[in-house]
Structures are given as structure tokens and as C-alpha cells.
Coordinates of C-alpha atoms and ligand atoms in Angstrom, one line a residue:
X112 CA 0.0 0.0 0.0
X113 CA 1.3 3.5 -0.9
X114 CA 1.2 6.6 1.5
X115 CA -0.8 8.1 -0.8
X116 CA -3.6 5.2 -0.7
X117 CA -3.4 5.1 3.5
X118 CA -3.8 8.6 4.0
X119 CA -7.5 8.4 3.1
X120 CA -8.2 5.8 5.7
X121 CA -8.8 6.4 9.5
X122 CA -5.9 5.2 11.7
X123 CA -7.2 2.1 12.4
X124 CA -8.6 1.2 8.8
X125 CA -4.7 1.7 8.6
X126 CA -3.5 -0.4 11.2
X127 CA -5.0 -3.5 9.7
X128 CA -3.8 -2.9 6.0
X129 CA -0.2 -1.7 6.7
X130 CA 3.3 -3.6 6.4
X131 CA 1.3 -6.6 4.3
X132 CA 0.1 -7.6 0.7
X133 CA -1.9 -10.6 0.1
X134 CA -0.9 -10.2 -3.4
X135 CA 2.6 -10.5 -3.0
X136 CA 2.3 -13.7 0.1
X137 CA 0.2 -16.4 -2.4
X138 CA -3.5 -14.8 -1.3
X139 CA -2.2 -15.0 2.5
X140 CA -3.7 -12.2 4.9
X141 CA -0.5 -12.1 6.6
X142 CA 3.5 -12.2 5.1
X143 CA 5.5 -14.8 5.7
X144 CA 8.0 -14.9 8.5
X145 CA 11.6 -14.6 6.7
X146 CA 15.0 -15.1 8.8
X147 CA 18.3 -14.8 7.3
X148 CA 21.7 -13.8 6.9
X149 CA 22.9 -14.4 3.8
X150 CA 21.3 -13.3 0.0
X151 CA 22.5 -14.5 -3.4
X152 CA 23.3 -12.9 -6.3
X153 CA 22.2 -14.1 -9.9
X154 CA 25.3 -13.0 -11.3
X155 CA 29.3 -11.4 -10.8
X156 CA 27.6 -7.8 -12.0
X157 CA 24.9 -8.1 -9.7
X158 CA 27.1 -9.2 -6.6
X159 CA 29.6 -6.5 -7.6
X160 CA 26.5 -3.9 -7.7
X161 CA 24.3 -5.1 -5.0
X162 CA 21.6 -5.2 -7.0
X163 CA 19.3 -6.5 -5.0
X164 CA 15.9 -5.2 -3.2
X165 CA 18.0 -6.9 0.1
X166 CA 21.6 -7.4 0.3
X167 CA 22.3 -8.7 3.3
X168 CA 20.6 -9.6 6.7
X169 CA 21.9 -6.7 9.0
X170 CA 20.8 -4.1 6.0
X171 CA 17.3 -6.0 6.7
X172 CA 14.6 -8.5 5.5
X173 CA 11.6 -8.2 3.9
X174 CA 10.3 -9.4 7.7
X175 CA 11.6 -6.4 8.6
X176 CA 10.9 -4.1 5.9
X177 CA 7.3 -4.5 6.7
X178 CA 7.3 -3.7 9.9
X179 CA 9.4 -0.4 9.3
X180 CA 7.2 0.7 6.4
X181 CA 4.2 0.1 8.3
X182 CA 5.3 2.3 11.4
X183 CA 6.6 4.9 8.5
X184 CA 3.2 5.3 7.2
X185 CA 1.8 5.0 10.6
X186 CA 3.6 8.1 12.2
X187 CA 4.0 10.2 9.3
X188 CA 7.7 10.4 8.6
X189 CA 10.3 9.7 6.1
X190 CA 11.6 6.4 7.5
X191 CA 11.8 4.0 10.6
X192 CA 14.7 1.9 12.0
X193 CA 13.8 -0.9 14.7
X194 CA 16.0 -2.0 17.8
X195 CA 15.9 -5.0 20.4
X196 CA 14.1 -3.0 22.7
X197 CA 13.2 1.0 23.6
X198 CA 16.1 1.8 25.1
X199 CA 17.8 0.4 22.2
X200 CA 15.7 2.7 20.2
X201 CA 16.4 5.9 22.0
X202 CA 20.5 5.0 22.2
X203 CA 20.0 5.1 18.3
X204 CA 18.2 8.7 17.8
X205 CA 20.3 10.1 20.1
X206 CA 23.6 8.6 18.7
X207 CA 22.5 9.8 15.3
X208 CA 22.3 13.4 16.6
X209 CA 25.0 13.9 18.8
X210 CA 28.9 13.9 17.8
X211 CA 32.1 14.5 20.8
X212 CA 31.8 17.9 21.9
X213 CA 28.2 18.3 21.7
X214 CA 25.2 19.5 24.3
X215 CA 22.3 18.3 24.5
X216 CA 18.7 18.7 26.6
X217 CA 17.0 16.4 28.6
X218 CA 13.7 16.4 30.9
X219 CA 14.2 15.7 34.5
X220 CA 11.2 13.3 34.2
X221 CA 13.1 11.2 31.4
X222 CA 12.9 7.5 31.3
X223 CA 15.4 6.7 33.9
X224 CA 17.6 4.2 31.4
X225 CA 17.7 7.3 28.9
X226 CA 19.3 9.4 32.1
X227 CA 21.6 6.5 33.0
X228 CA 22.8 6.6 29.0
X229 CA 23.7 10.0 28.7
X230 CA 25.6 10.3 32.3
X231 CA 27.9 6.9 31.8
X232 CA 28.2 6.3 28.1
X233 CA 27.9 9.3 26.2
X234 CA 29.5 11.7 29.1
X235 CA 32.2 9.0 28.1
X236 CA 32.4 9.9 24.3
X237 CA 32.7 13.8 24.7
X238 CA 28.5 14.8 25.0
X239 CA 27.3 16.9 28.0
X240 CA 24.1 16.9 28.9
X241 CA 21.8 19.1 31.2
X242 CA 18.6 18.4 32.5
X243 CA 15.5 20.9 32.5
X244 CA 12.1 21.1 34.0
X245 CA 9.7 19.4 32.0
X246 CA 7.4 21.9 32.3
X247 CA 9.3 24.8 31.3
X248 CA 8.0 25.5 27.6
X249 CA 9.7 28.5 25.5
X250 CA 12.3 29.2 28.5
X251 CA 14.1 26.1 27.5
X252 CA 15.0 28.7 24.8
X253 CA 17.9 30.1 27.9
X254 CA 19.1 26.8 28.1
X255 CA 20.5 26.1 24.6
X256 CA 24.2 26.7 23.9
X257 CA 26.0 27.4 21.1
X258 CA 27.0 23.4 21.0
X259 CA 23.4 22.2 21.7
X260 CA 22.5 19.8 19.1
X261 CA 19.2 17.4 20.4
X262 CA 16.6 18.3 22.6
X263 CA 15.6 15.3 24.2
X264 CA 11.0 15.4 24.8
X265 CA 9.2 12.7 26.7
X266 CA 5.7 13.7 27.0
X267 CA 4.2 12.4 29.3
X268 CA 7.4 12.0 31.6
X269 CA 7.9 8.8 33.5
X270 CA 6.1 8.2 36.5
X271 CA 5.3 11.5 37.2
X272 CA 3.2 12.0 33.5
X273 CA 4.1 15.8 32.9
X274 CA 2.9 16.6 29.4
X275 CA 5.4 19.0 27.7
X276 CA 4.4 21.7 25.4
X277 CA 6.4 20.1 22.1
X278 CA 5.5 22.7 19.8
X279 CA 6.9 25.6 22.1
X280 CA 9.9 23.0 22.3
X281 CA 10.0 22.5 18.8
X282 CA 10.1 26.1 17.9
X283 CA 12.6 27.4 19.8
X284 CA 14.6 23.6 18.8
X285 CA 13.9 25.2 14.9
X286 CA 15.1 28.7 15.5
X287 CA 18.8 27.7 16.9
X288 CA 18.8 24.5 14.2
X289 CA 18.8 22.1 17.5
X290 CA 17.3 18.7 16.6
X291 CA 14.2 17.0 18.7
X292 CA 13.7 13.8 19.5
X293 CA 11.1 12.6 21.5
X294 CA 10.0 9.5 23.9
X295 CA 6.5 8.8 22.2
X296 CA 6.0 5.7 24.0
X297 CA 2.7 6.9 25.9
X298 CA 0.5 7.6 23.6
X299 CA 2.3 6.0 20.4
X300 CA 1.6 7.5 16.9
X301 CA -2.1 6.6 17.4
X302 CA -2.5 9.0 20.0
X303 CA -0.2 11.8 19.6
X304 CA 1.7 12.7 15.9
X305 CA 5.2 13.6 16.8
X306 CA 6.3 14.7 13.1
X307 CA 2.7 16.9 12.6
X308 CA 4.5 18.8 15.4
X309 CA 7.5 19.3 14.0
X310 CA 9.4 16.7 15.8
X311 CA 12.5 15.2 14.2
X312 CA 13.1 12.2 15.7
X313 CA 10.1 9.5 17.4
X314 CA 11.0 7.1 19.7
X315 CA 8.5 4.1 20.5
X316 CA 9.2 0.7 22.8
X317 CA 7.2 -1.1 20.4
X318 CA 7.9 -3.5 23.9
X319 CA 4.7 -1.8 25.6
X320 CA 1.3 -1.4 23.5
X321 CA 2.7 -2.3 19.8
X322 CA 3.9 -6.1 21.2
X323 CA 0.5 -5.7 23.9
X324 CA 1.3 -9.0 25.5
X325 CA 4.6 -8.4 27.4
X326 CA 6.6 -11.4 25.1
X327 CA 8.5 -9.2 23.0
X328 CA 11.3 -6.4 23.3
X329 CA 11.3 -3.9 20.6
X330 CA 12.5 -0.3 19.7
X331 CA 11.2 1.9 16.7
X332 CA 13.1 5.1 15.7
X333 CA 11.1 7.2 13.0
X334 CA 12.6 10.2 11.3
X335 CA 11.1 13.2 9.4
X336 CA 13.3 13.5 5.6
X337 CA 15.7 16.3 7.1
X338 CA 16.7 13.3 10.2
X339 CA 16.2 10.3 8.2
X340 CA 20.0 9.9 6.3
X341 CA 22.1 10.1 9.7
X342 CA 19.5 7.8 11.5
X343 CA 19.6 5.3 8.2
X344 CA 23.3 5.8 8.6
X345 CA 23.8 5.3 12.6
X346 CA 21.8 2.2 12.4
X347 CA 23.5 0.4 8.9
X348 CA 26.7 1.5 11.1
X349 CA 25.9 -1.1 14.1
X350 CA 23.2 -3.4 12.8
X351 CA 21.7 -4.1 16.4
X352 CA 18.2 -5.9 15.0
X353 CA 15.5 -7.6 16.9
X354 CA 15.3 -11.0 15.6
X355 CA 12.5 -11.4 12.9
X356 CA 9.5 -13.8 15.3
X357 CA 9.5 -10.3 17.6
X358 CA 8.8 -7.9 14.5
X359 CA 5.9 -11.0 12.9
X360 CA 4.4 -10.5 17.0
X361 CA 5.0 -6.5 16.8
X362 CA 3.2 -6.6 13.9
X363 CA 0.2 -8.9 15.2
X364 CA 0.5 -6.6 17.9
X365 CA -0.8 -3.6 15.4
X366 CA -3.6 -5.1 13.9
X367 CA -5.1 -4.7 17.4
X368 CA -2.8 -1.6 18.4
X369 CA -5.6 1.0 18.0
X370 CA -8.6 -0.9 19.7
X371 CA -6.1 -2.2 22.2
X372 CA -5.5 1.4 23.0
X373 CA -9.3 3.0 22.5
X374 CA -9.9 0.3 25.6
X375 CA -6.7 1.1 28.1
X376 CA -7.7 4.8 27.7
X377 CA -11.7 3.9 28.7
X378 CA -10.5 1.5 31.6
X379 CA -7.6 3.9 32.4
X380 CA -10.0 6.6 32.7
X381 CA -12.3 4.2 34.8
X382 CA -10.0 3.6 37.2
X383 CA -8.2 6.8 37.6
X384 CA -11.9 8.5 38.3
X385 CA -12.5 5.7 40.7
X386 CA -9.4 5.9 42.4
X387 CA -9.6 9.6 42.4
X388 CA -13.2 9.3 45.0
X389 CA -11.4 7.1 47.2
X390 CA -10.1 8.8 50.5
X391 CA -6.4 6.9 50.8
X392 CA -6.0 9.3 47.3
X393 CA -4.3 12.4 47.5
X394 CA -4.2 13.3 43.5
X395 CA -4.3 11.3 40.3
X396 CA -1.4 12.2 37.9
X397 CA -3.2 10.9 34.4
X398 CA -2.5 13.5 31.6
X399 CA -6.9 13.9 30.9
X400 CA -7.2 14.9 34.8
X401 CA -6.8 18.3 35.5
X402 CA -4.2 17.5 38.4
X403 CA -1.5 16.2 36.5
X404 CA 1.0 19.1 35.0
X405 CA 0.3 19.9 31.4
X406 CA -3.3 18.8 31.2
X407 CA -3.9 21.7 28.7
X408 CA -1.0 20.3 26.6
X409 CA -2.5 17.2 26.5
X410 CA -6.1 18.7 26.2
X411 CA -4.5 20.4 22.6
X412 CA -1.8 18.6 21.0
X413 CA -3.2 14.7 22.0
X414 CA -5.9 12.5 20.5
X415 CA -6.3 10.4 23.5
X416 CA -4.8 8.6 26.7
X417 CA -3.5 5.4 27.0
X418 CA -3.7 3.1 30.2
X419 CA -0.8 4.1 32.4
X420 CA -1.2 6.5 35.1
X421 CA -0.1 7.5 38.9
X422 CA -1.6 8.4 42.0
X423 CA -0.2 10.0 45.4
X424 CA -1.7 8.7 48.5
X425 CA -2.6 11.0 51.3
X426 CA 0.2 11.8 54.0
X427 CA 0.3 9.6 56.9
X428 CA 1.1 6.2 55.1
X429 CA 4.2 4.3 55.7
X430 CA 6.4 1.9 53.5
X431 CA 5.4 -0.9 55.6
X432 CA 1.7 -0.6 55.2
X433 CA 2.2 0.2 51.5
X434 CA 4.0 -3.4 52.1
X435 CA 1.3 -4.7 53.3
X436 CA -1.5 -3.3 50.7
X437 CA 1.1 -4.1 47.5
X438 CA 2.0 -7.9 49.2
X439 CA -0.9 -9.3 48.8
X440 CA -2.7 -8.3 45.5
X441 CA -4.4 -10.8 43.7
X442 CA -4.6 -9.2 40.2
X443 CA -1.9 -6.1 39.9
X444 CA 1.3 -7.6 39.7
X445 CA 4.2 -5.6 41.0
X446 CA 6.8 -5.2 37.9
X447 CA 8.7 -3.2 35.5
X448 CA 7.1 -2.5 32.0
X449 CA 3.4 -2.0 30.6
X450 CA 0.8 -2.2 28.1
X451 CA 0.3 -5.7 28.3
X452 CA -2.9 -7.3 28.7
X453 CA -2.4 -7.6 32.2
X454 CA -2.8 -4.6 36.1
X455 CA 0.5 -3.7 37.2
X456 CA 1.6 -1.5 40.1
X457 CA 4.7 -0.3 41.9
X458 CA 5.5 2.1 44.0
X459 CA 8.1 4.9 42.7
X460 CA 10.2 7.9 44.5
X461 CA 12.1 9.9 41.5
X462 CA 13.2 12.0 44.4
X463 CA 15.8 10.0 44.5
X464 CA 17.6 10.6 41.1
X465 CA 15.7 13.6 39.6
X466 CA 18.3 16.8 39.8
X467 CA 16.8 20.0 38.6
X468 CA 13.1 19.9 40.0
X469 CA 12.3 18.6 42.8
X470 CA 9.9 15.7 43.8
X471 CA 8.4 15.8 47.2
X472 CA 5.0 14.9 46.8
X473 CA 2.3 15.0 50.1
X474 CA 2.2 10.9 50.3
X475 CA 3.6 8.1 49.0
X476 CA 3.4 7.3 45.1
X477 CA 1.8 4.6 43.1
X478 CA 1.9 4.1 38.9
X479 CA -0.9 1.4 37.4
X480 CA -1.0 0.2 34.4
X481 CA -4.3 -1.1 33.9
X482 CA -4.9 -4.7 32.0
X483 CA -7.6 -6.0 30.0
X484 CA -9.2 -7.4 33.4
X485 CA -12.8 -6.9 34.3
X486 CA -12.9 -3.5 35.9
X487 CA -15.1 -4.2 38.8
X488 CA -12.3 -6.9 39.8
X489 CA -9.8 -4.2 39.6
X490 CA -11.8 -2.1 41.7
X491 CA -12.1 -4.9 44.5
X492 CA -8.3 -5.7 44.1
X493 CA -7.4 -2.3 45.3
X494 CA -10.2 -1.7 47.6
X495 CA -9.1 -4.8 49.4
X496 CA -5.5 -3.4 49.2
X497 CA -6.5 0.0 50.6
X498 CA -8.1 -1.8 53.6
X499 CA -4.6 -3.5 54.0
X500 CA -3.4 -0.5 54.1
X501 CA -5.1 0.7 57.1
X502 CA -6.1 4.6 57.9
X503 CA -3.2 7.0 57.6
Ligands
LIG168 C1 9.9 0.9 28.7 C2 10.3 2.3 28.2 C3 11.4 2.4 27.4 C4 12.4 1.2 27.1 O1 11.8 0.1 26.5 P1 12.5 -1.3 26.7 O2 12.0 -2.1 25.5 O3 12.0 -1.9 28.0 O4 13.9 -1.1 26.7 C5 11.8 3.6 26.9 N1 11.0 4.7 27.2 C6 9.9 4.6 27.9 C7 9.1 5.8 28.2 C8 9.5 3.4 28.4 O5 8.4 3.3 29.2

């Protein structure tokens, strides 16, 4: 299918018709699974002039082609590389903007692995980096130096699901000839268009809601025509690939992306109003409710929410009754990761690491992801929690 020929369809007419062609695969709804390393060459000329749609397994696969054409169309932009898994991803972008010497931008509510990168590895190979408030718009516009080349976005932040103002980012990013890159793993192309506004660089853990069942690890890196060369070029230089059965799951995964989504946004609303009216909450940090920072960014630049949120508890609680309450849950699991089918909670303190805001929230702080469970279950999971709990 062409760009041309998608762009009529609604996103999730899209989602089912992208990155396959029953033509092409025998009549078969979906393509065939190829692995491989090595391609032949009819003749000496041919070898000698790599003429060949593929030329090699690291350059990629037909497996793969599909599922970086699809995400292409998908978000909008010029090209996509993949990655064994989002951090992978966001390693990539920013190694294809930055060279020794350079300065780049980061949010103090970046993915902590994304913090840990640029203070070990590419502090090591001559690239500063300083953090700023997430919520600091135009002003970043003070910030940039004369050596600045990315501004690193995540909207929303990690745990703490500020929503940045990207196109004041991006304009003042534009005026100095700074690159952007963003974190889009929240709300995914589906839910927010990075390159519409204006964004270079798009990162996704195709991991969370693309894969949707928590078996794969993936990264996606799209770029707008202006980014796309050096990307193309940083990835062909290293050849990290995820191996071809994740990229057939990632994309079974988007054939059920957009309903997938449509439902952790009405169940993540659900809960997030639910657990709002109960009295062990404090505030809900979920980027639709008017408590979390940059609600009127989210309000304007996003087309919906997806199923990850947090909440503060009132004062008063201690870690050993949040022991107690997060011990014994019989549906939310307590682990890393999310947009699988299935609850997840943990408690969080970015206090701890965070270095130009600070994070000293009223009570102790939860993030949920919530599953595909039945709702009311939910509900009686945590209300049984909270009575473990015990009053503050
Ligand atoms: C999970 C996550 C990543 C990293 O994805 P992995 O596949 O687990 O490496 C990157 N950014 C954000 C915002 C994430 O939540």
C-alpha cells in the first residue's frame, strides 16, 4: 500500500492494511516470516553492484521491511529503523544526533535508562548533557548553547506524566537549528503525531502497547526526511536488529494496536476517576485529569490517553503498610514495564535521582497500568488493598 492510498483511511482502517500484501504472500492475509543472513546474487555484475531489493541480513529482510514501512506510514515520517528493545531505540536517535563535543537537553522526568545513558556512556564519548524542567515550555530557549545539538522530549514524563508543550519545544529547537527527539511511547503514533509537530526524531518501545502481550522487546526510531539519512546511517553502522519472530508479534501486535488502546484509555480513565473518590488518594497524575501538570497540553496537541497513570496517597502512610497493601494483590502484579494485557503497580520515589526539580510529593506514590481485566475486579483488588493499608 502506498502513502498516498493510506492517507485516506482512518488510523485504524490503517493499522490492519499496513506492512502486508496478500498479493505478494500467495493470497495469504499475513506475510510470511523470513529469517536470514545471507542473500544470493544471480550474477558477478549483480554481486559487484548489490543489486538487490535486500543485500544482506543486518541491512534487513523483507520481515523487517514490513514492519518499518508500516510504522513509517503510521507516524507520518520519512523512514523508521527498529531496535531490540526501547532503550535500544532511544541509544539510536540520540547517537545519530549527537557527535564529541556536543550539548544536549534532557527532561528531569526522562525514562530513567535514557538518564543513565547519557551520564555513563555518552559523558564517556565527549557529549554533556543538562537536564531541565519538563514543564518549562519556551524558557528552555535560555538553556540552549551554542553546542546544543538534540533536545531530548518525553511527553508524558515517566512516573510523574508531565505533558510537555512540544511545539513551544520544537520552535525554539527550529530557531537555533537544534534537533528534537522525542520518547512517544505513551500515547504512540495513534495517540499523539510527533512529526505533525514538527518533531524530528520519534522514539517508541514497540515492547509496551505495539507487542501488547509483554513477550516481546522492541524499539522503533522514526525520522522526518531532514533526520532520516544520519538515523539510516547510525543504524546500517551497528546493525543491532531484533530477531524477525518479535517484528511478525509487533506486527500482530498492530492489527489490534488501535482498539487495544481505544480500551486502556476507557479503563484507564475508569479507574483513575474511581481511584480519584477514594479517600487513601491524594491526587491522580493521568495526563486527561486536570491534576497532572500539562493537562492543557495534553487537552491540545493529544488525540487520547492510554492506560498508564499514577496516584499520590494521602500523607500519613508508611512503607510498611504500602507493604502490606502491595503484598498481597491478587490481580496487579508488581513489575517493570506496561501495556500488556495484564494490572501492574509499583511504588516509585524519582526524588531520589531527579536533579533539577524537585519531587516531594504530600504521600507516597503509586503508577498502574491497567490490564484488560474486568474492571469491577480491579476495583475490589485495590479496595481490598487499601483496607490493608489501614487509615493514615
Ligand atoms: C519501557 C520504556 C522504554 C524502554 O523500553 P524497553 O524495551 O523496555 O527497553 C523507553 N522509554 C519509555 C518511556 C519506556 O516506558
Amino acid at each position: 500500500m502506498s502513502t498516498k492510498q493510506n492517507q485516506k483511511f482512518e488510523v485504524a482502517t490503517q493499522l490492519t492494511k499496513l506492512g502486508r500484501d496478500p498479493a505478494e504472500q500467495f493470497g495469504f492475509v499475513n506475510a510470511p516470516l523470513y529469517k536470514g543472513s545471507t542473500v544470493i546474487y544471480k550474477t558477478m555484475d549483480d554481486l559487484e553492484h548489490r543489486r538487490s531489493r535486500f543485500t544482506y541480513g543486518t541491512a534487513g529482510t523483507p520481515t523487517i521491511a514490513n514492519l518499518e514501512d508500516a510504522w513509517t506510514q503510521l507516524s507520518g515520517a520519512a523512514g523508521t529503523v527498529l531496535a531490540p528493545s526501547g532503550l535500544g531505540a532511544v541509544v539510536l536517535a540520540l547517537l545519530s544526533t549527537t557527535k564529541a563535543g556536543d550539548h544536549i537537553l534532557m527532561p528531569d522526568s526522562v525514562y530513567r535508562p535514557t538518564r543513565n545513558f547519557c551520564n555513563g556512556m555518552l559523558a564517556r564519548y565527549g557529549v554533556h548533557t543538562t537536564y531541565y524542567d519538563p514543564m518549562m515550555g519556551a524558557k528552555i530557549e535560555g538553556l540552549v548553547q551554542p553546542e546544543t545539538s538534540t533536545i531530548f522530549l518525553e511527553a508524558p514524563g515517566s512516573q510523574t506524566l508531565e505533558v510537555q508543550d512540544v511545539p513551544a519545544i520544537v520552535a525554539v529547537a527550529r530557531k537555533h537549528g537544534v534537533k528534537t527527539i522525542i520518547d512517544n511511547t505513551w500515547a504512540t503514533p495513534v495517540f499523539f503525531k510527533a512529526h505533525e509537530h514538527g518533531v524530528d526524531l520519534s522514539v517508541e518501545a514497540g515492547t509496551k502497547y505495539l507487542g501488547g502481550h509483554s513477550d516481546i522487546l522492541l524499539g522503533l526510531v522514526s525520522a522526518n526526511a531532514e533526520s532520516w539519512p544520519a538515523l539510516r546511517a547510525t543504524y546500517d553502522s551497528m546493525a543491532m536488529l531484533p530477531g524477525a519472530d518479535d517484528c511478525v508479534l509487533a506486527l500482530r501486535g498492530m492489527r489490534t494496536l488501535h482498539l487495544r488502546l481505544k480500551e486502556a484509555e476507557r479503563r484507564g480513565l475508569e479507574m483513575a476517576q474511581w481511584l480519584q473518590a477514594r479517600p487513601e488518594v491524594s491526587r491522580v497524575l493521568h495526563p486527561a485529569f486536570e491534576s497532572c501538570p500539562g493537562h492543557e497540553n495534553w487537552k491540545r496537541d493529544f488525540k487520547g490517553a492510554s492506560g498508564l497513570f499514577s496516584i499520590i496517597l494521602k500523607p500519613g502512610y508508611g512503607q510498611q503498610d504500602l507493604a502490606k497493601m502491595l503484598d498481597g494483590m491478587s490481580i496487579f502484579g508488581m513489575g517493570f514495564s506496561w501495556g500488556g494485557y495484564e494490572s501492574l503497580i509499583i511504588p516509585f520515589d524519582c526524588g531520589q535521582y531527579r536533579t533539577v526539580t524537585s519531587w516531594k510529593p504530600e504521600g507516597l506514590a503509586l503508577r498502574l497500568q491497567i490490564g484488560l481485566e474486568d474492571v469491577e475486579d480491579l476495583k475490589q483488588d485495590l479496595e481490598q488493598g487499601f483496607a490493608r493499608l489501614g487509615s493514615a
